[in-house]
mmCIF file with all atom_site columns, C-alpha atoms in Angstrom:
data_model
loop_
_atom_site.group_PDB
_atom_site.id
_atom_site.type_symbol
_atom_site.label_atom_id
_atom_site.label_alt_id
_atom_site.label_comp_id
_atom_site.label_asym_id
_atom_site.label_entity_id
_atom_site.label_seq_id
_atom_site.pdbx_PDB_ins_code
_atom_site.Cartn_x
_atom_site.Cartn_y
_atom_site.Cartn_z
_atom_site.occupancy
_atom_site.B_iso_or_equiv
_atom_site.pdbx_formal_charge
_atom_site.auth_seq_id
_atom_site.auth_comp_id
_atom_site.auth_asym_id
_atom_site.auth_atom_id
_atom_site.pdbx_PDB_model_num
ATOM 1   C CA . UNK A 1 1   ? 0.000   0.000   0.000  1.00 50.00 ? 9   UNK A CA 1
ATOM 2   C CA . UNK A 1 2   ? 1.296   3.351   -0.755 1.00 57.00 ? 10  UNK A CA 1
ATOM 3   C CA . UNK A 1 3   ? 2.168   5.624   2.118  1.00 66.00 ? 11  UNK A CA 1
ATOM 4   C CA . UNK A 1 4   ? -0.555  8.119   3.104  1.00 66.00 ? 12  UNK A CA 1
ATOM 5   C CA . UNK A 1 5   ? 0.012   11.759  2.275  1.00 74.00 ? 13  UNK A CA 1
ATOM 6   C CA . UNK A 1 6   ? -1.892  14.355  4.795  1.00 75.00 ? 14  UNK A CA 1
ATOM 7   C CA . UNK A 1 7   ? -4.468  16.417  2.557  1.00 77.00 ? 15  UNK A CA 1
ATOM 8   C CA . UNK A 1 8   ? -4.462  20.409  4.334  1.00 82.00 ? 16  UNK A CA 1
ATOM 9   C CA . UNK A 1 9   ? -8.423  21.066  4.519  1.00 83.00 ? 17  UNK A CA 1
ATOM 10  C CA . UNK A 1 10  ? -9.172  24.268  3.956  1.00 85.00 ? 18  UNK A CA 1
ATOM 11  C CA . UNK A 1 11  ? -13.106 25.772  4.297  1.00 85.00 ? 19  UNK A CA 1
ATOM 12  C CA . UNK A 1 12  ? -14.613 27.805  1.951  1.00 82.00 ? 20  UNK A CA 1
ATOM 13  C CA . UNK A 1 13  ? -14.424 31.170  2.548  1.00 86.00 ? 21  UNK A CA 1
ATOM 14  C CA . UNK A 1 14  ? -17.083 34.167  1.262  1.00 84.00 ? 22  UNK A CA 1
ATOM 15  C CA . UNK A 1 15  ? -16.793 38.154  1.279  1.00 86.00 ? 23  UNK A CA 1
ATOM 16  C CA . UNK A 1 16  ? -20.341 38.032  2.856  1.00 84.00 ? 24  UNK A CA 1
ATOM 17  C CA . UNK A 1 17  ? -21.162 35.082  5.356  1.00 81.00 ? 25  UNK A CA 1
ATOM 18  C CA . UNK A 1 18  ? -24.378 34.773  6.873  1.00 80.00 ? 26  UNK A CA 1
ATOM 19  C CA . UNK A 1 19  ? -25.767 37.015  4.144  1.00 84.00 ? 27  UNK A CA 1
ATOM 20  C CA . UNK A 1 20  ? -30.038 36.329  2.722  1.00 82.00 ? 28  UNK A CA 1
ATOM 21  C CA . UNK A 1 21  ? -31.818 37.787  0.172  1.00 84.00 ? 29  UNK A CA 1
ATOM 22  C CA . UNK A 1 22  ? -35.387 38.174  0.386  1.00 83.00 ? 30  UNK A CA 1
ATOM 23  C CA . UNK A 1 23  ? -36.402 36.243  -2.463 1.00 83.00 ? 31  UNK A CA 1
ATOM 24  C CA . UNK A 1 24  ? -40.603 35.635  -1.716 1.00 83.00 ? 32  UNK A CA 1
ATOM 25  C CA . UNK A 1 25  ? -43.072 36.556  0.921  1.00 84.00 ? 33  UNK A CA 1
ATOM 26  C CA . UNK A 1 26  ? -46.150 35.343  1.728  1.00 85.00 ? 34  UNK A CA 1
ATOM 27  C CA . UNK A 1 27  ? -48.461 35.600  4.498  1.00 82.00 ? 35  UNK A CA 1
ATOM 28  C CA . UNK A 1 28  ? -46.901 34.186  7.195  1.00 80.00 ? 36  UNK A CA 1
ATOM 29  C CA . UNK A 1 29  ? -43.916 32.887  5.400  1.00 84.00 ? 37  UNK A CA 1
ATOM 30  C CA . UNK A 1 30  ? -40.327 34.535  3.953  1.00 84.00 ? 38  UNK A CA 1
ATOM 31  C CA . UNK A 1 31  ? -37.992 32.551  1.770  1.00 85.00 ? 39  UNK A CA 1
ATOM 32  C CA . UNK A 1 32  ? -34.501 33.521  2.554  1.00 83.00 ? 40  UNK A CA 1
ATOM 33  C CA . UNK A 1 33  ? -32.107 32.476  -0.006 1.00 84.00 ? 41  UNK A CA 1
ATOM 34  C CA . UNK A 1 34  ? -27.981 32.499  1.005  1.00 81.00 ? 42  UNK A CA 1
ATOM 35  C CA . UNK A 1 35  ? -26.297 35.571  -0.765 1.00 84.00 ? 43  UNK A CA 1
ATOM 36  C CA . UNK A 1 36  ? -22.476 34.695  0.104  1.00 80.00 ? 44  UNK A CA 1
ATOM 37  C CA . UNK A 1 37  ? -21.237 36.808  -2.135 1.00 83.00 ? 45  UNK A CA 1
ATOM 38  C CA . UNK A 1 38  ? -17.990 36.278  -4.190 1.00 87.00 ? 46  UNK A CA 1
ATOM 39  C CA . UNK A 1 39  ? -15.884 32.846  -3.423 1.00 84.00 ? 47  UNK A CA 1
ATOM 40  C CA . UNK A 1 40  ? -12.482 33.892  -2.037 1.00 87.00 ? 48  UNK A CA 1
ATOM 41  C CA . UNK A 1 41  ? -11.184 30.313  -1.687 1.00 85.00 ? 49  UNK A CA 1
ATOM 42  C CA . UNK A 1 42  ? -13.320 27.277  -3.071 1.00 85.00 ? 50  UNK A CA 1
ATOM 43  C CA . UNK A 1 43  ? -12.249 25.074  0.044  1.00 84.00 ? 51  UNK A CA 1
ATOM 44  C CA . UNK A 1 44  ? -11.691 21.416  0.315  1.00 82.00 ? 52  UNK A CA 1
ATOM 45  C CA . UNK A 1 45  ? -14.627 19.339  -1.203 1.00 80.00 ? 53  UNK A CA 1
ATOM 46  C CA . UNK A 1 46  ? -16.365 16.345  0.755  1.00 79.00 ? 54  UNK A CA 1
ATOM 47  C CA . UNK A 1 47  ? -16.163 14.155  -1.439 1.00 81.00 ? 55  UNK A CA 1
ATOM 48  C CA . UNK A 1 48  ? -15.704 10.309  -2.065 1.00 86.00 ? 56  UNK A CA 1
ATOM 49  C CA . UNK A 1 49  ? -12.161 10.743  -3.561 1.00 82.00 ? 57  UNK A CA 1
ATOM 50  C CA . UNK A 1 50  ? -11.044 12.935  -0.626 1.00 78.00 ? 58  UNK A CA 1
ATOM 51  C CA . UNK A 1 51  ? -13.126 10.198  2.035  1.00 80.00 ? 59  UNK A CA 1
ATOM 52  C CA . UNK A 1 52  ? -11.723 7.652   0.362  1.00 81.00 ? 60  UNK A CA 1
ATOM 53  C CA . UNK A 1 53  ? -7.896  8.779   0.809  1.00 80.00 ? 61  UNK A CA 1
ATOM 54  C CA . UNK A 1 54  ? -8.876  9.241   4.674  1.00 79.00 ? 62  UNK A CA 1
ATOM 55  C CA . UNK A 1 55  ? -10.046 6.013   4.472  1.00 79.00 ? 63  UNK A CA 1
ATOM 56  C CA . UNK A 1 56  ? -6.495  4.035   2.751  1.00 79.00 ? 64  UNK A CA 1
ATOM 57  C CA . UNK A 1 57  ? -4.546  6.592   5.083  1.00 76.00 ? 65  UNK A CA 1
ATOM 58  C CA . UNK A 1 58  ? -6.233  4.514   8.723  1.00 73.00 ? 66  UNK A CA 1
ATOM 59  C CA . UNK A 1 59  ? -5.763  1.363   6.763  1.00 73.00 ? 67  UNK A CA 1
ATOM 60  C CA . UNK A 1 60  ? -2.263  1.955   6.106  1.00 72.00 ? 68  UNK A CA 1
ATOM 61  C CA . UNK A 1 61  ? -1.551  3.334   9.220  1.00 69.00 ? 69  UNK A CA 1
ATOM 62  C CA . UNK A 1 62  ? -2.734  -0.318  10.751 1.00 61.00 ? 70  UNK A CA 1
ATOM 63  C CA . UNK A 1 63  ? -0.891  -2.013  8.426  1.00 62.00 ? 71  UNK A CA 1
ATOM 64  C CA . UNK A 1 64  ? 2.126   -0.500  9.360  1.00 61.00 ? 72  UNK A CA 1
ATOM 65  C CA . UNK A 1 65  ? 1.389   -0.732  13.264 1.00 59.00 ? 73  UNK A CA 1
ATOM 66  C CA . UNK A 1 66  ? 1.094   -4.326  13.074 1.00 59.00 ? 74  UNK A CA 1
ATOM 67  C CA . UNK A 1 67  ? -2.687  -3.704  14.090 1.00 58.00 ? 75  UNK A CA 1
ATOM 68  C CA . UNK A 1 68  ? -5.934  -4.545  13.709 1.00 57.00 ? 76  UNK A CA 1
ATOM 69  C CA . UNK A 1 69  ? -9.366  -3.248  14.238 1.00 52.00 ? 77  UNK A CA 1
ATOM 70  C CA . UNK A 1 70  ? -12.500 -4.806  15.894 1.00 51.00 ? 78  UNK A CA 1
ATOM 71  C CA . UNK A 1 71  ? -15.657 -2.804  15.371 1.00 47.00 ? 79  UNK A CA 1
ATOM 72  C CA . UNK A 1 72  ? -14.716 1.153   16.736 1.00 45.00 ? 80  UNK A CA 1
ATOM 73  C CA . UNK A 1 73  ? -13.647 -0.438  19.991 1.00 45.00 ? 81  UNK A CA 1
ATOM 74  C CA . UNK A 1 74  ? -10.047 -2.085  19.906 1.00 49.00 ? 82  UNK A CA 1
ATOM 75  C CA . UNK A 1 75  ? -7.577  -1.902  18.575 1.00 50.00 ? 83  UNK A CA 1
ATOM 76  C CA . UNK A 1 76  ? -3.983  -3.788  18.531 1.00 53.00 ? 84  UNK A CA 1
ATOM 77  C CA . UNK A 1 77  ? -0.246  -3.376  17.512 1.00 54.00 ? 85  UNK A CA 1
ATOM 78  C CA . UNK A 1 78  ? 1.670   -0.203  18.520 1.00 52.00 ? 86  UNK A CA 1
ATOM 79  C CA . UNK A 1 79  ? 2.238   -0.670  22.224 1.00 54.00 ? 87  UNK A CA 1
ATOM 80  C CA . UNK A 1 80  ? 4.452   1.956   22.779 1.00 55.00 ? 88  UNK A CA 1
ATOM 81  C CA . UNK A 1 81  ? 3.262   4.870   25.829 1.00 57.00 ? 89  UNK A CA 1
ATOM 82  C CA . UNK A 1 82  ? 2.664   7.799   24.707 1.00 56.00 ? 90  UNK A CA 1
ATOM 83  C CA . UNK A 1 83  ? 3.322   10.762  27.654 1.00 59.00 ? 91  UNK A CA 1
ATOM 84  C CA . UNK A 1 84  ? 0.862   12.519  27.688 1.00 55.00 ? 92  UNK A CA 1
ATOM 85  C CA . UNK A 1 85  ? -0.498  15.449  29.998 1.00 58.00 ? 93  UNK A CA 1
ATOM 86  C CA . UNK A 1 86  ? -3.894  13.952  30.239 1.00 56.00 ? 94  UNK A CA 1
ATOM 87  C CA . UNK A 1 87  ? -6.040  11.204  31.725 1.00 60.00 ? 95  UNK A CA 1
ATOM 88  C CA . UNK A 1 88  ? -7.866  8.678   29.922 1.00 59.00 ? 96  UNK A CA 1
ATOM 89  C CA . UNK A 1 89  ? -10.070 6.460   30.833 1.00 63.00 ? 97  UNK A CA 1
ATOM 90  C CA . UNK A 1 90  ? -11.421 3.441   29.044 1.00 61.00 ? 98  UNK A CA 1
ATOM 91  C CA . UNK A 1 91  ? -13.459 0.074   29.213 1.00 61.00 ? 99  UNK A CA 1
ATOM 92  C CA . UNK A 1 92  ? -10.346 -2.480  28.249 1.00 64.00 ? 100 UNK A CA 1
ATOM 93  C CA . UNK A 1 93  ? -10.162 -6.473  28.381 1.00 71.00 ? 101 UNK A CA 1
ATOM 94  C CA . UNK A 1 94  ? -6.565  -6.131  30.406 1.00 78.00 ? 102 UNK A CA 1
ATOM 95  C CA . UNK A 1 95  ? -6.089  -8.709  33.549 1.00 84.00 ? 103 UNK A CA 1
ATOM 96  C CA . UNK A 1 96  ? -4.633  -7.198  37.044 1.00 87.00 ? 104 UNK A CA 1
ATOM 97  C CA . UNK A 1 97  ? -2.613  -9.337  39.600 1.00 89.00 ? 105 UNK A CA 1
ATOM 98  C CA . UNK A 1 98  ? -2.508  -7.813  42.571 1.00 91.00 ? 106 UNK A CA 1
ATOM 99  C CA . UNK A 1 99  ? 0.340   -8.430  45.020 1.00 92.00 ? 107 UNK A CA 1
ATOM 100 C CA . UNK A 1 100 ? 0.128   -7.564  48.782 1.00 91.00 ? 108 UNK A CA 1
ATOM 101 C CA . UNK A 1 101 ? 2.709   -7.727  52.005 1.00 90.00 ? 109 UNK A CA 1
ATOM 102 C CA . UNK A 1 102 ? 1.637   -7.264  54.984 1.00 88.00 ? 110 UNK A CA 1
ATOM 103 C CA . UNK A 1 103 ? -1.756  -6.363  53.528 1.00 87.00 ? 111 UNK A CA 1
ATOM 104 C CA . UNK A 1 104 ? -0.389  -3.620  51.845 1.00 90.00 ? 112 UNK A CA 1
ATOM 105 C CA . UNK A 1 105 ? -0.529  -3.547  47.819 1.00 91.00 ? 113 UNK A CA 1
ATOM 106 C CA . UNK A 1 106 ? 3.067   -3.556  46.547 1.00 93.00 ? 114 UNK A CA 1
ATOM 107 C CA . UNK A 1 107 ? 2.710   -4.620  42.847 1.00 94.00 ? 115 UNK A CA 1
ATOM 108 C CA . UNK A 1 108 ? 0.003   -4.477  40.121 1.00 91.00 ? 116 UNK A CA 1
ATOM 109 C CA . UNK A 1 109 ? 0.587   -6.254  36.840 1.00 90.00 ? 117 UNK A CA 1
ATOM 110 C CA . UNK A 1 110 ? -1.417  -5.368  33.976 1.00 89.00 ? 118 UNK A CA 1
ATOM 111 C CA . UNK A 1 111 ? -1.618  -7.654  31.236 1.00 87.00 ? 119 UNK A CA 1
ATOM 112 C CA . UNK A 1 112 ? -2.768  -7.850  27.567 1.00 83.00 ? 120 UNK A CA 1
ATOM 113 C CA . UNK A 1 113 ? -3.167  -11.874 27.575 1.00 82.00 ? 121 UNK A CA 1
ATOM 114 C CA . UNK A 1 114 ? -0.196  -13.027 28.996 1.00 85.00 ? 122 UNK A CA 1
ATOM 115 C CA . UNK A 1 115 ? 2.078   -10.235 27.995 1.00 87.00 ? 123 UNK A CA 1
ATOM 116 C CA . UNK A 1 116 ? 2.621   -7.621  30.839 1.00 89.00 ? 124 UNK A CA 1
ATOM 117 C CA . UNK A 1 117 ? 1.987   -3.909  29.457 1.00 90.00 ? 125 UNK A CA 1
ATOM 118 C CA . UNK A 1 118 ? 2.542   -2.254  32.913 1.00 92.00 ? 126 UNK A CA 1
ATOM 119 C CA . UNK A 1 119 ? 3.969   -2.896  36.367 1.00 94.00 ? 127 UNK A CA 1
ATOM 120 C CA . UNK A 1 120 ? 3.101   -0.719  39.157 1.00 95.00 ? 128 UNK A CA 1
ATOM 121 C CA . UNK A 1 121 ? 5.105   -0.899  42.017 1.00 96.00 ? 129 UNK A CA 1
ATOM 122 C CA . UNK A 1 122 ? 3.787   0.585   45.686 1.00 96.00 ? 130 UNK A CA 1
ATOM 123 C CA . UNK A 1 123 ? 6.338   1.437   48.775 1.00 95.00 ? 131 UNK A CA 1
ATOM 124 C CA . UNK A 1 124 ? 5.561   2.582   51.680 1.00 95.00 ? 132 UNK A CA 1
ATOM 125 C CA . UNK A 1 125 ? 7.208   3.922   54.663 1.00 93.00 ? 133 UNK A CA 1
ATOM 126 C CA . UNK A 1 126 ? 5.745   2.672   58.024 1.00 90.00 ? 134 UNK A CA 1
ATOM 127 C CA . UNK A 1 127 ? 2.557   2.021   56.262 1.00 89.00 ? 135 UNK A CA 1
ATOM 128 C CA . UNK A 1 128 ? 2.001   5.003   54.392 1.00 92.00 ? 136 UNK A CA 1
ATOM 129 C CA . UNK A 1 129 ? 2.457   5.292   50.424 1.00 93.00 ? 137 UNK A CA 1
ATOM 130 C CA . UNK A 1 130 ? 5.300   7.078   49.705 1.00 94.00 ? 138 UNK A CA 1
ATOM 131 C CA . UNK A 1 131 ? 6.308   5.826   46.323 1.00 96.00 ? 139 UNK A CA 1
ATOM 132 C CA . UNK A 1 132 ? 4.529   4.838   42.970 1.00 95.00 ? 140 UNK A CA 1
ATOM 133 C CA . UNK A 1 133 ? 6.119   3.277   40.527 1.00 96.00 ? 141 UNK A CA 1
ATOM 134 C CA . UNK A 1 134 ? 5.152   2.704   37.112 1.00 95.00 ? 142 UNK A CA 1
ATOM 135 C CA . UNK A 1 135 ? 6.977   0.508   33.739 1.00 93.00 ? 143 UNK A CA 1
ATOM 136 C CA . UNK A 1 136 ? 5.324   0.634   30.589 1.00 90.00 ? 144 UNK A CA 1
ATOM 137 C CA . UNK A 1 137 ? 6.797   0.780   26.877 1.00 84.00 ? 145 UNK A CA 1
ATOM 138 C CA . UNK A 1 138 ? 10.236  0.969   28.011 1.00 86.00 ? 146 UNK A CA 1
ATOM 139 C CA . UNK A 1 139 ? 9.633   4.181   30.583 1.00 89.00 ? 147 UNK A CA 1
ATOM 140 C CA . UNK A 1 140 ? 9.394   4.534   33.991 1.00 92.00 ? 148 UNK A CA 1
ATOM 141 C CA . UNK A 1 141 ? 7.246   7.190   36.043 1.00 92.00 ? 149 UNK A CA 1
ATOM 142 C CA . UNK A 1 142 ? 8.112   7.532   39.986 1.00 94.00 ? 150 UNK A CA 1
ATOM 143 C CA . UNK A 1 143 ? 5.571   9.698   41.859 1.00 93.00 ? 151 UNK A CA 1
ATOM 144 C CA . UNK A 1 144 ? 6.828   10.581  45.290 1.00 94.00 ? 152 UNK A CA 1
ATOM 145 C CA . UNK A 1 145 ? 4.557   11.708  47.953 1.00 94.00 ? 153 UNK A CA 1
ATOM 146 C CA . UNK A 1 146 ? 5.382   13.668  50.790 1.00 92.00 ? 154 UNK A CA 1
ATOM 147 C CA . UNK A 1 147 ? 3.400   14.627  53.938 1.00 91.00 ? 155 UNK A CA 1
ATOM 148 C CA . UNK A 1 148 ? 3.941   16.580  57.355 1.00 89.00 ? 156 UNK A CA 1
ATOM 149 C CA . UNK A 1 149 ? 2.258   15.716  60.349 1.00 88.00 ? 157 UNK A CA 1
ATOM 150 C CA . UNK A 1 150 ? 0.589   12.440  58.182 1.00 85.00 ? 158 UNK A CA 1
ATOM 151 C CA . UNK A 1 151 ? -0.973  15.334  55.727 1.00 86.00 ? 159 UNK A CA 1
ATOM 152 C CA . UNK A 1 152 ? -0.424  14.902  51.869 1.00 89.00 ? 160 UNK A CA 1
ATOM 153 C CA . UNK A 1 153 ? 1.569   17.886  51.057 1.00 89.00 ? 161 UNK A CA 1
ATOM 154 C CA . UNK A 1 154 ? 3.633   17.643  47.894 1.00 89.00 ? 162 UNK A CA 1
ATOM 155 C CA . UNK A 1 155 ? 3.298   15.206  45.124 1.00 90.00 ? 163 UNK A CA 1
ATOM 156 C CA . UNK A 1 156 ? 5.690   14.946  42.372 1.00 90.00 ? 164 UNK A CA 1
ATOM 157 C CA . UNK A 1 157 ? 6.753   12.979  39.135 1.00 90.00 ? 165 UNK A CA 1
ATOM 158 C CA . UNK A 1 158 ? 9.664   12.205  37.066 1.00 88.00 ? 166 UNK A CA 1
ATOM 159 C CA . UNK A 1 159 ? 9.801   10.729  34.026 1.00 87.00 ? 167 UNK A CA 1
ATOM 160 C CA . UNK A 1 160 ? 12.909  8.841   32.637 1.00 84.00 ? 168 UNK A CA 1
#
């Protein structure tokens, strides 16, 4: 498959938007008809060609990935972790084990299958969390909380 080339979509633009003429009135009833006035750029049509290009360009992009797609609601290949500066959350078919010591949770394992995508690992210092940390894709995040007086007061991450 060819490699997908980004179209730049451009709308039409008018010298008068939002501009009627009056074209019939009857009781009750005025037909407005658009008056936009001279085309200053034609835009990007909607049409099957363009679609269609959108279209091979996901396809391709799966191909590549190693993916595949089920419906609008999986999709596989590409495991890599994105950082991002947002939460997302998500109905998934992962599996967690869930490790405790001395009832405290020290270790979550998330897996796709039998593969494990993420490891989160839990200290504490005399039994309060002090340190989360969590391996995905080949990157580690450590969030370290601090507290005075048993108050949260600072919570911080690093990335590496």
């Amino acid at each position: 498959m060819a490699d997908y080339t980004p179209r730049v979509w451009q709308d039409r633009a008018v010298s008068t938007p939002n501009t009627y003429t009056k074209s019939a009135e009857t009781s009750g009833s005025v037909t407005l008809v658009a008056n936009p006035g001279t085309i200053t750029q034609a835009g990007t049509p909607v049409n099957a060609a363009n679609l269609n290009a959108l279209e091979q360009g996901v396809a391709g992009s799966l191909q590549k990935s190693g993916g595949t797609v089920t419906g609008a609601t999986s999709f596989t290949g590409y495991q890599n972790v994105l950082k991002i500066a947002q939460l997302e959350l998500a109905t998934d078919t992962r599996s967690l084990t869930l490790s405790y010591t001395n009832g405290d949770l020290t270790q979550v394992l998330e897996k796709d299958g039998a593969t494990i995508v993420r490891t989160t690992n839990l200290a504490y210092t005399n039994g309060t969390l002090t340190t989360v940390t969590e391996i995905a894709g080949g990157n580690t995040v450590t969030t370290t909380l601090a507290y005075t007086n048993g108050d949260l007061t600072s919570v911080t991450k690093t990335i590496a």
